[in-house]
PDB file of C-alpha atoms in Angstrom:
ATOM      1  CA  UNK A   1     104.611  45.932  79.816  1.00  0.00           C
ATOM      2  CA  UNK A   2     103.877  43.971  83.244  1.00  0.00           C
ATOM      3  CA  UNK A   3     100.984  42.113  84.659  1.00  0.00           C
ATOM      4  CA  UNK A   4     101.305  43.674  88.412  1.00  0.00           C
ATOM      5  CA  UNK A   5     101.792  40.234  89.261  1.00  0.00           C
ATOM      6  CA  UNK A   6     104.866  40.370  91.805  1.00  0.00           C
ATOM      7  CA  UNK A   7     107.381  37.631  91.333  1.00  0.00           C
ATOM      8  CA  UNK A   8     109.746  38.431  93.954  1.00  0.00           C
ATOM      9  CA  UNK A   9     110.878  40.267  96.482  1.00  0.00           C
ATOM     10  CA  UNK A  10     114.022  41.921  96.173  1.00  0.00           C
ATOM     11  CA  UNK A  11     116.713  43.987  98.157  1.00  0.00           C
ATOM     12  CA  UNK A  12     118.384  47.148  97.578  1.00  0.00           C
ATOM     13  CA  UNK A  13     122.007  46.021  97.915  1.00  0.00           C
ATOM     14  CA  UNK A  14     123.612  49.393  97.015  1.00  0.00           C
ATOM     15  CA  UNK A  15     122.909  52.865  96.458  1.00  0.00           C
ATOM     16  CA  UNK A  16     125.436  55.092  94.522  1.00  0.00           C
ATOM     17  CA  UNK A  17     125.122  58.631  93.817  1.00  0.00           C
ATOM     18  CA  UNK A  18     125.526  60.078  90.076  1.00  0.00           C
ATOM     19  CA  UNK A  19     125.912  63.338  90.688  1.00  0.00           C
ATOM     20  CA  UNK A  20     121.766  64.190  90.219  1.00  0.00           C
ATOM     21  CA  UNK A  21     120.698  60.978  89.484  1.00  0.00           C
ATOM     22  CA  UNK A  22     121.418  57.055  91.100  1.00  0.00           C
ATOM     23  CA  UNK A  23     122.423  53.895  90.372  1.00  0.00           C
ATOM     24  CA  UNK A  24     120.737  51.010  91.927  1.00  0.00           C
ATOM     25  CA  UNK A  25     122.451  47.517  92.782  1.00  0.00           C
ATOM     26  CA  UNK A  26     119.275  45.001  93.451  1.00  0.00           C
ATOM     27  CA  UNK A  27     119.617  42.036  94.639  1.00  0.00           C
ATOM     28  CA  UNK A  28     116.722  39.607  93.255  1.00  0.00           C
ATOM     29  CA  UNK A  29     116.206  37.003  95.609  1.00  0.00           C
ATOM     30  CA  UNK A  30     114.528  33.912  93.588  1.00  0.00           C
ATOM     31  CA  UNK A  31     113.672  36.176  90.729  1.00  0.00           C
ATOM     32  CA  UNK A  32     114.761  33.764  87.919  1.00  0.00           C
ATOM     33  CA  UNK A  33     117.124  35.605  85.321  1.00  0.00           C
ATOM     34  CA  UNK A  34     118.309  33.258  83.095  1.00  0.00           C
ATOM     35  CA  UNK A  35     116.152  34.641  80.476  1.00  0.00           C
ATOM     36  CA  UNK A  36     117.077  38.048  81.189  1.00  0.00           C
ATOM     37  CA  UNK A  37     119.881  40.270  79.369  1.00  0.00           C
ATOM     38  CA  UNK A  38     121.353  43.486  79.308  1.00  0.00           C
ATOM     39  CA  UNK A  39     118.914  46.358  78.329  1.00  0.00           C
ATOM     40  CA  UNK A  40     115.735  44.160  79.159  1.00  0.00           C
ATOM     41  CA  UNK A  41     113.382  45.929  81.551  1.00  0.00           C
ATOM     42  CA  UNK A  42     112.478  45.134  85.213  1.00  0.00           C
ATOM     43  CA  UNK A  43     109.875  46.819  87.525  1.00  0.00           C
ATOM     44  CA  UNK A  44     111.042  47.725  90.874  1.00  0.00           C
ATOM     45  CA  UNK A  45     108.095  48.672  92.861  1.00  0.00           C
ATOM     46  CA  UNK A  46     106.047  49.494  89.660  1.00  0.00           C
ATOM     47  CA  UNK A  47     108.581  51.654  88.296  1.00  0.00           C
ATOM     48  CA  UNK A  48     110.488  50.010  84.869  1.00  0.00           C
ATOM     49  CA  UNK A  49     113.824  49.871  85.273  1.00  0.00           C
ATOM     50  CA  UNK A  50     116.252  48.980  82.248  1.00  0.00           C
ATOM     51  CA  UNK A  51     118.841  46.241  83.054  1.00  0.00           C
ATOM     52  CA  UNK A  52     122.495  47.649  82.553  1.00  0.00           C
ATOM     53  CA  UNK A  53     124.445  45.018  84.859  1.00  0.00           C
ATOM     54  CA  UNK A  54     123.884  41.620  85.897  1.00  0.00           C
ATOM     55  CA  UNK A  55     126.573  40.494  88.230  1.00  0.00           C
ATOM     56  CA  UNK A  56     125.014  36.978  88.790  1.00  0.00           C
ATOM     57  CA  UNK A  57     123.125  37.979  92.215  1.00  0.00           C
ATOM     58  CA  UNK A  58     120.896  40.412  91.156  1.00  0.00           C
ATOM     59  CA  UNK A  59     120.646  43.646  88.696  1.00  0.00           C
ATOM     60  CA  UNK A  60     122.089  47.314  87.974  1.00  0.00           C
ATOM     61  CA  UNK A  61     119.948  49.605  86.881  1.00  0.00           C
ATOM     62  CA  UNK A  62     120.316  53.733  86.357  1.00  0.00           C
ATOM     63  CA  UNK A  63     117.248  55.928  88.033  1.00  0.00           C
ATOM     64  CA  UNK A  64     117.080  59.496  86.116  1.00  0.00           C
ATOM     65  CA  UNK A  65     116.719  62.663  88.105  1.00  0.00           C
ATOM     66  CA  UNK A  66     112.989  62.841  86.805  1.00  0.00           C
ATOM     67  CA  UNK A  67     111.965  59.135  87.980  1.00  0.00           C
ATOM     68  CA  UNK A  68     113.375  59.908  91.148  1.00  0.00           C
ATOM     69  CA  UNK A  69     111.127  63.562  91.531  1.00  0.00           C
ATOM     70  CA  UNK A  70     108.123  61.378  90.664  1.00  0.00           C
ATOM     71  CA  UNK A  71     108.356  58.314  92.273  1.00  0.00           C
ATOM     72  CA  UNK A  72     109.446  56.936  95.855  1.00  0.00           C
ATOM     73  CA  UNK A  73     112.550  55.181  94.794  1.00  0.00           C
ATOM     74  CA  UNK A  74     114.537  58.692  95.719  1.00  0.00           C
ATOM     75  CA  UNK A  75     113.761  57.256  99.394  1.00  0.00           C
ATOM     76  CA  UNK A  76     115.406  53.803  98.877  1.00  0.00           C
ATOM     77  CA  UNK A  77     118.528  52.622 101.051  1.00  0.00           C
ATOM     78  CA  UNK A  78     120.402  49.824 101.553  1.00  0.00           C
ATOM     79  CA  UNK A  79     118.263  46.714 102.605  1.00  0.00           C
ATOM     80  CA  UNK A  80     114.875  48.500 101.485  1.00  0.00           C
ATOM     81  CA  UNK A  81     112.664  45.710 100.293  1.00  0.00           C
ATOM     82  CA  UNK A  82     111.211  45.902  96.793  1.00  0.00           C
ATOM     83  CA  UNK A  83     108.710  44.495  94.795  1.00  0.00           C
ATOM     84  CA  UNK A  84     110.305  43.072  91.062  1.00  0.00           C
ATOM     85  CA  UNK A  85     108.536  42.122  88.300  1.00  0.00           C
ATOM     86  CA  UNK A  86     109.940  40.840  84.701  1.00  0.00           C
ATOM     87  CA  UNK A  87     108.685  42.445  81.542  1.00  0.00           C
ATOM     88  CA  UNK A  88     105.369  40.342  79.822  1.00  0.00           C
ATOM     89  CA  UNK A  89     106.006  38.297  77.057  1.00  0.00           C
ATOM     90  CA  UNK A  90     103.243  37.253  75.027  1.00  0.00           C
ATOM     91  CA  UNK A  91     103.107  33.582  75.585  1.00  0.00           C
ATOM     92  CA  UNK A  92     102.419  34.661  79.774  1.00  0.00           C
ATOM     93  CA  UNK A  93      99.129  34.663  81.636  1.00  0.00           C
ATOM     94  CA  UNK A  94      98.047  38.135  82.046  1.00  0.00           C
ATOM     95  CA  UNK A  95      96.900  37.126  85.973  1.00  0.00           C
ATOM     96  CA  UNK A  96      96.763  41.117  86.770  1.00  0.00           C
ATOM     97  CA  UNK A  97      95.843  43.851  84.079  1.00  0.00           C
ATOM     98  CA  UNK A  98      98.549  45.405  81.977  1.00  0.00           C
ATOM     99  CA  UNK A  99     100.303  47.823  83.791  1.00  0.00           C
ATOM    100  CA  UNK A 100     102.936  49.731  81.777  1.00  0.00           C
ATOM    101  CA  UNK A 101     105.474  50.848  84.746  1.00  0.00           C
ATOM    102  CA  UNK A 102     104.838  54.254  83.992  1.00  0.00           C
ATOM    103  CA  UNK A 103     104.125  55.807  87.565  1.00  0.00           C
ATOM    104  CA  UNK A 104     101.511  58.246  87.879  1.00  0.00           C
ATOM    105  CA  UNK A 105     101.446  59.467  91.171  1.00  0.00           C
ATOM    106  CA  UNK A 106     102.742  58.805  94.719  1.00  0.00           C
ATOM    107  CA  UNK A 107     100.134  58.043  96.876  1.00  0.00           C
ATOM    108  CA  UNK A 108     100.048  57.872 100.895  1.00  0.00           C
ATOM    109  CA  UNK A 109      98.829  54.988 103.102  1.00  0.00           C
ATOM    110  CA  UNK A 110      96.224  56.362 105.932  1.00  0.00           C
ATOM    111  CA  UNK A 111      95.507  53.876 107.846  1.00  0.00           C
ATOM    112  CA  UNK A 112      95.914  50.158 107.948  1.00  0.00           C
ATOM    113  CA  UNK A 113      93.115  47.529 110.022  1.00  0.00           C
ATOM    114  CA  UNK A 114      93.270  43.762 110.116  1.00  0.00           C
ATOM    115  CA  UNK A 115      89.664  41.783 108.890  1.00  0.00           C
ATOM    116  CA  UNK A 116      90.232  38.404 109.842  1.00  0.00           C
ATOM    117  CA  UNK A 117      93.099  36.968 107.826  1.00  0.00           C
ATOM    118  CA  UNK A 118      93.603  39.604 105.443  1.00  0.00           C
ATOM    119  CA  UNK A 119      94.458  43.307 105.848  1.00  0.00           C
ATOM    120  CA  UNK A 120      92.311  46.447 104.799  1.00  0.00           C
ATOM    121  CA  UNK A 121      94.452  49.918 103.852  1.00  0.00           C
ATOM    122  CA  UNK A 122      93.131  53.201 102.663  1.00  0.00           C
ATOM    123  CA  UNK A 123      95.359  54.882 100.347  1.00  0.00           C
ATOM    124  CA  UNK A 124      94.703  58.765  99.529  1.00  0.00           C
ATOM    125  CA  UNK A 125      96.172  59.466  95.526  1.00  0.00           C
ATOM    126  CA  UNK A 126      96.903  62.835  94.621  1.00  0.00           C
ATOM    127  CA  UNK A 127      94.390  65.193  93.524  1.00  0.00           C
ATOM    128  CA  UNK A 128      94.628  64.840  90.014  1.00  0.00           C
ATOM    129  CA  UNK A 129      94.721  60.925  89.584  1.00  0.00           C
ATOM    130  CA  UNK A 130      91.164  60.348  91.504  1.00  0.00           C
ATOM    131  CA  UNK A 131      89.316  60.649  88.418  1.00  0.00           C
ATOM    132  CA  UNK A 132      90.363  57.384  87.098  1.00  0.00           C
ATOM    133  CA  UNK A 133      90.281  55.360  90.486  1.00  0.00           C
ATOM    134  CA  UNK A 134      86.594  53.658  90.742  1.00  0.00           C
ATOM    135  CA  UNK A 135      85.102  50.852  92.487  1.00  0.00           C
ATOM    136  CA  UNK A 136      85.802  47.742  91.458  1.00  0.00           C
ATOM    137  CA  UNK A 137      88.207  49.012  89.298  1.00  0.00           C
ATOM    138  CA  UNK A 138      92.150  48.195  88.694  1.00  0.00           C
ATOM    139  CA  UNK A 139      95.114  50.090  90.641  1.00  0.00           C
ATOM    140  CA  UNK A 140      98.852  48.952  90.373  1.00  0.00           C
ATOM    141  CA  UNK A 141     100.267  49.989  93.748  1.00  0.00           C
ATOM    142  CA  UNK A 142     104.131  49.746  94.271  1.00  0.00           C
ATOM    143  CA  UNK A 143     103.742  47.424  90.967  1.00  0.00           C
ATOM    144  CA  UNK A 144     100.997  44.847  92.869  1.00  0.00           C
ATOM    145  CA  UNK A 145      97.739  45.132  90.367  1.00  0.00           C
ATOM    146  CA  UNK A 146      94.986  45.410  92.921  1.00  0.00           C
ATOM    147  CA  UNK A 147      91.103  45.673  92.895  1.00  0.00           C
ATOM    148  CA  UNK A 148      89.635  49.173  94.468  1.00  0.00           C
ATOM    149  CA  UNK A 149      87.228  48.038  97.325  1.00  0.00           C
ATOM    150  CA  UNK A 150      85.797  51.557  97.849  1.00  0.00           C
ATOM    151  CA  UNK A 151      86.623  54.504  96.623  1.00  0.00           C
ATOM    152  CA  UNK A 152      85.635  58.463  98.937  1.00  0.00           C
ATOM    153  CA  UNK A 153      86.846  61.252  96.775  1.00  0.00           C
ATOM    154  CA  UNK A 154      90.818  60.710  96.102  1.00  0.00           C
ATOM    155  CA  UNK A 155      90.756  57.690  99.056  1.00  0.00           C
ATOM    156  CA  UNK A 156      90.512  54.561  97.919  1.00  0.00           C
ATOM    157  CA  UNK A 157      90.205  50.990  99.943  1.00  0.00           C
ATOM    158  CA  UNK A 158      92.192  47.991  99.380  1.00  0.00           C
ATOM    159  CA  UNK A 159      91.734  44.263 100.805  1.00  0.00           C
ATOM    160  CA  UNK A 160      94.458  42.795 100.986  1.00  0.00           C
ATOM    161  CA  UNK A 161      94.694  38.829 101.135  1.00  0.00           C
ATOM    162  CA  UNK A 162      97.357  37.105 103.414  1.00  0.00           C
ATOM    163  CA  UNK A 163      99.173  35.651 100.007  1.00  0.00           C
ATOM    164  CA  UNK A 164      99.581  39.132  98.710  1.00  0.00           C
ATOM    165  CA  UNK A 165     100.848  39.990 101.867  1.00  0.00           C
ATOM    166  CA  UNK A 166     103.492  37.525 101.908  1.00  0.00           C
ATOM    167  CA  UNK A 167     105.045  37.647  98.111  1.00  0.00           C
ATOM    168  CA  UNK A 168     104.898  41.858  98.383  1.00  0.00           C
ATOM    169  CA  UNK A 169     106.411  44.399 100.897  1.00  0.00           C
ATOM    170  CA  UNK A 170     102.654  45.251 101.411  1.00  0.00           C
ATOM    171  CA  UNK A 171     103.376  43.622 104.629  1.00  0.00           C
ATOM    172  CA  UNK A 172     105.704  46.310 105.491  1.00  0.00           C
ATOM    173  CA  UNK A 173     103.042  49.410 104.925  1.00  0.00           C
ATOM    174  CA  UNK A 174     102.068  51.481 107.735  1.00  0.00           C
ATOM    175  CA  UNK A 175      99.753  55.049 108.009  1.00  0.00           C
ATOM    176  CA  UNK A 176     101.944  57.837 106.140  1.00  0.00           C
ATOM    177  CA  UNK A 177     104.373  55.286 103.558  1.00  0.00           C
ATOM    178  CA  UNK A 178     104.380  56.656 100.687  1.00  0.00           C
ATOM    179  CA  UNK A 179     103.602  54.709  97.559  1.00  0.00           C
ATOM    180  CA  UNK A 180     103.361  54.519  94.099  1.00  0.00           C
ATOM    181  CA  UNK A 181     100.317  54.558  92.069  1.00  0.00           C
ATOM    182  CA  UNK A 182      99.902  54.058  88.267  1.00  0.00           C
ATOM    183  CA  UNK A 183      96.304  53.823  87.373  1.00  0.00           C
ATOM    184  CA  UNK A 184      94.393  51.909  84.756  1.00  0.00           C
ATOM    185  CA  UNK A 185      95.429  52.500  81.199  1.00  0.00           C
ATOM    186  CA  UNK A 186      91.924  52.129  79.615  1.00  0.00           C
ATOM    187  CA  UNK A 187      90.879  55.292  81.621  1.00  0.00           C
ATOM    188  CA  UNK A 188      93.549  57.219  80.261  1.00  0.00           C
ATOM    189  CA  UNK A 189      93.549  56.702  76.805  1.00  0.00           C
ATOM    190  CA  UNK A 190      89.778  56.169  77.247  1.00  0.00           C
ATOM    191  CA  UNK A 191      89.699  60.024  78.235  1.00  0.00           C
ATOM    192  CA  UNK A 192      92.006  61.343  75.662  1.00  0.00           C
ATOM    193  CA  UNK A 193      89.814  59.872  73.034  1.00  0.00           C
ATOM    194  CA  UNK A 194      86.781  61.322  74.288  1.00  0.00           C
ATOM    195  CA  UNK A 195      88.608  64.482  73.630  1.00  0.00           C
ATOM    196  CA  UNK A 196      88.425  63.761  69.769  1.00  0.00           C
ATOM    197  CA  UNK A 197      89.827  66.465  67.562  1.00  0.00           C
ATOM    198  CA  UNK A 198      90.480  69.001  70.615  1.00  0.00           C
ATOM    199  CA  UNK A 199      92.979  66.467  71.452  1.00  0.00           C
ATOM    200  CA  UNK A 200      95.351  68.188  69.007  1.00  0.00           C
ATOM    201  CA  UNK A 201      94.944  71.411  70.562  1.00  0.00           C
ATOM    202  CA  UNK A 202      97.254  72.978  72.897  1.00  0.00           C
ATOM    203  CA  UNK A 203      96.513  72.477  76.955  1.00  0.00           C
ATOM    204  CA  UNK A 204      93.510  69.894  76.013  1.00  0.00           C
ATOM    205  CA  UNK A 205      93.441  67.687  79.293  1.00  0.00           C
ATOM    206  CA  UNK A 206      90.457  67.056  80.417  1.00  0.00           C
ATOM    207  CA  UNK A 207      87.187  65.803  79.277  1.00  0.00           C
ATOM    208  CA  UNK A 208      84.287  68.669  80.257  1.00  0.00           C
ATOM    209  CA  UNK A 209      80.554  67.544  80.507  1.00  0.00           C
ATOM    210  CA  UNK A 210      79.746  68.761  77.427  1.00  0.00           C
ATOM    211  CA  UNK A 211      82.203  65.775  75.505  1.00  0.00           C
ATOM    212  CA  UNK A 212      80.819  62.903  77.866  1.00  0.00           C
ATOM    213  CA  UNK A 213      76.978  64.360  76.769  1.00  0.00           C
ATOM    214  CA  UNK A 214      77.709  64.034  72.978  1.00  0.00           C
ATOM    215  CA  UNK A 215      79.628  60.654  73.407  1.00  0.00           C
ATOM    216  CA  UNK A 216      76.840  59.419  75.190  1.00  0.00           C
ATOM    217  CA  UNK A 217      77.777  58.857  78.969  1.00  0.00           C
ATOM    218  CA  UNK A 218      75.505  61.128  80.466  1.00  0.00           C
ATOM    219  CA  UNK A 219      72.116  62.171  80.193  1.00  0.00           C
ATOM    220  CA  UNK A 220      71.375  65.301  77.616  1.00  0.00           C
TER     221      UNK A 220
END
């Protein structure tokens, strides 16, 4: 588990090809990792990553074929900047929300405009993910936990404060980069238990009208 709290900024030092899937060399900047060891867990732009090397400078870590298909580290090269995050432990301040490094979605930036100091984007999410993006709500984008500003069916708004900008690669964001999106875990398993028993039955994804009426949510 992470807080979306990003404690460095990090640099793709090499990129080697598996055969299908990659390995990743990172280098970690100031990242502090005397406390971590071999199999412990790092998220690289929201995605958890499992240590398998640490050559003193940085990290190793294998990407499967799958993460790869579902996430934008597939269009990483050497000297992209990343976003790195340690694993929580339980004696940390949860500054963010828990975020679980499990992406969701890849989203796409449409258009970024400066308000004063700090810097307004509007991200579009796919389809299927804006059902659990509301106002005021939580998003972890490229592993940043983030507060939705607006939302206009699967386009959200972010404000994004000059600090942010700084410790992230948010800086670096322009209309069309592509992103990655892992949305609020009390939504999800907040839907699958309104499912209740039809949860165990086969293709049982979404919550109809009929489920939020019973539980309560909307008006009979």
């Amino acid at each position: 588990m992470f807080t979306g709290i990003i404690q460095a900024i990090g640099k793709i030092a090499s990129i080697k090809d598996q055969g299908g899937d990659i390995r990743l060399r990172i280098n970690t900047g100031k990242l502090d990792l005397s406390d971590v060891a071999l199999g412990d867990s790092i998220a690289v732009n929201g995605v958890c990553l499992t240590a398998v090397e640490l050559p003193g400078d940085g990290f190793v870590a294998d990407v499967s074929r799958e993460t790869l298909s579902l996430t934008s580290l597939g269009s990483l090269t050497s000297g992209s900047l990343v976003n790195l995050e340690k694993a929580l432990t339980l004696a940390a301040r949860l500054g963010g929300h828990l975020v679980s490094g499990h992406v969701d979605g890849l989203g796409k930036v449409i258009s970024r405009e400066g308000d004063v100091r700090s810097v307004r984007f509007v991200v579009e999410a796919p389809r299927e993910l804006a059902k659990y993006i509301v106002h005021k709500g939580s998003i972890t984008v490229d592993g940043v936990s983030l507060t939705v500003n607006g939302v206009d069916g699967a386009r959200f708004e972010l404000n994004i404060v000059p600090h942010t900008l700084q410790e992230t690669i948010m800086e670096t964001y322009q209309p069309g980069s592509r992103v990655n999106l892992e949305v609020d875990l009390v939504a999800r398993y907040l839907e699958r238990l309104l499912l209740g028993d039809k949860a165990a039955e086969p293709e049982a994804k979404e919550v109809t009208r009929d489920q939020l009426r019973k539980a309560g949510f909307i008006a009979s």
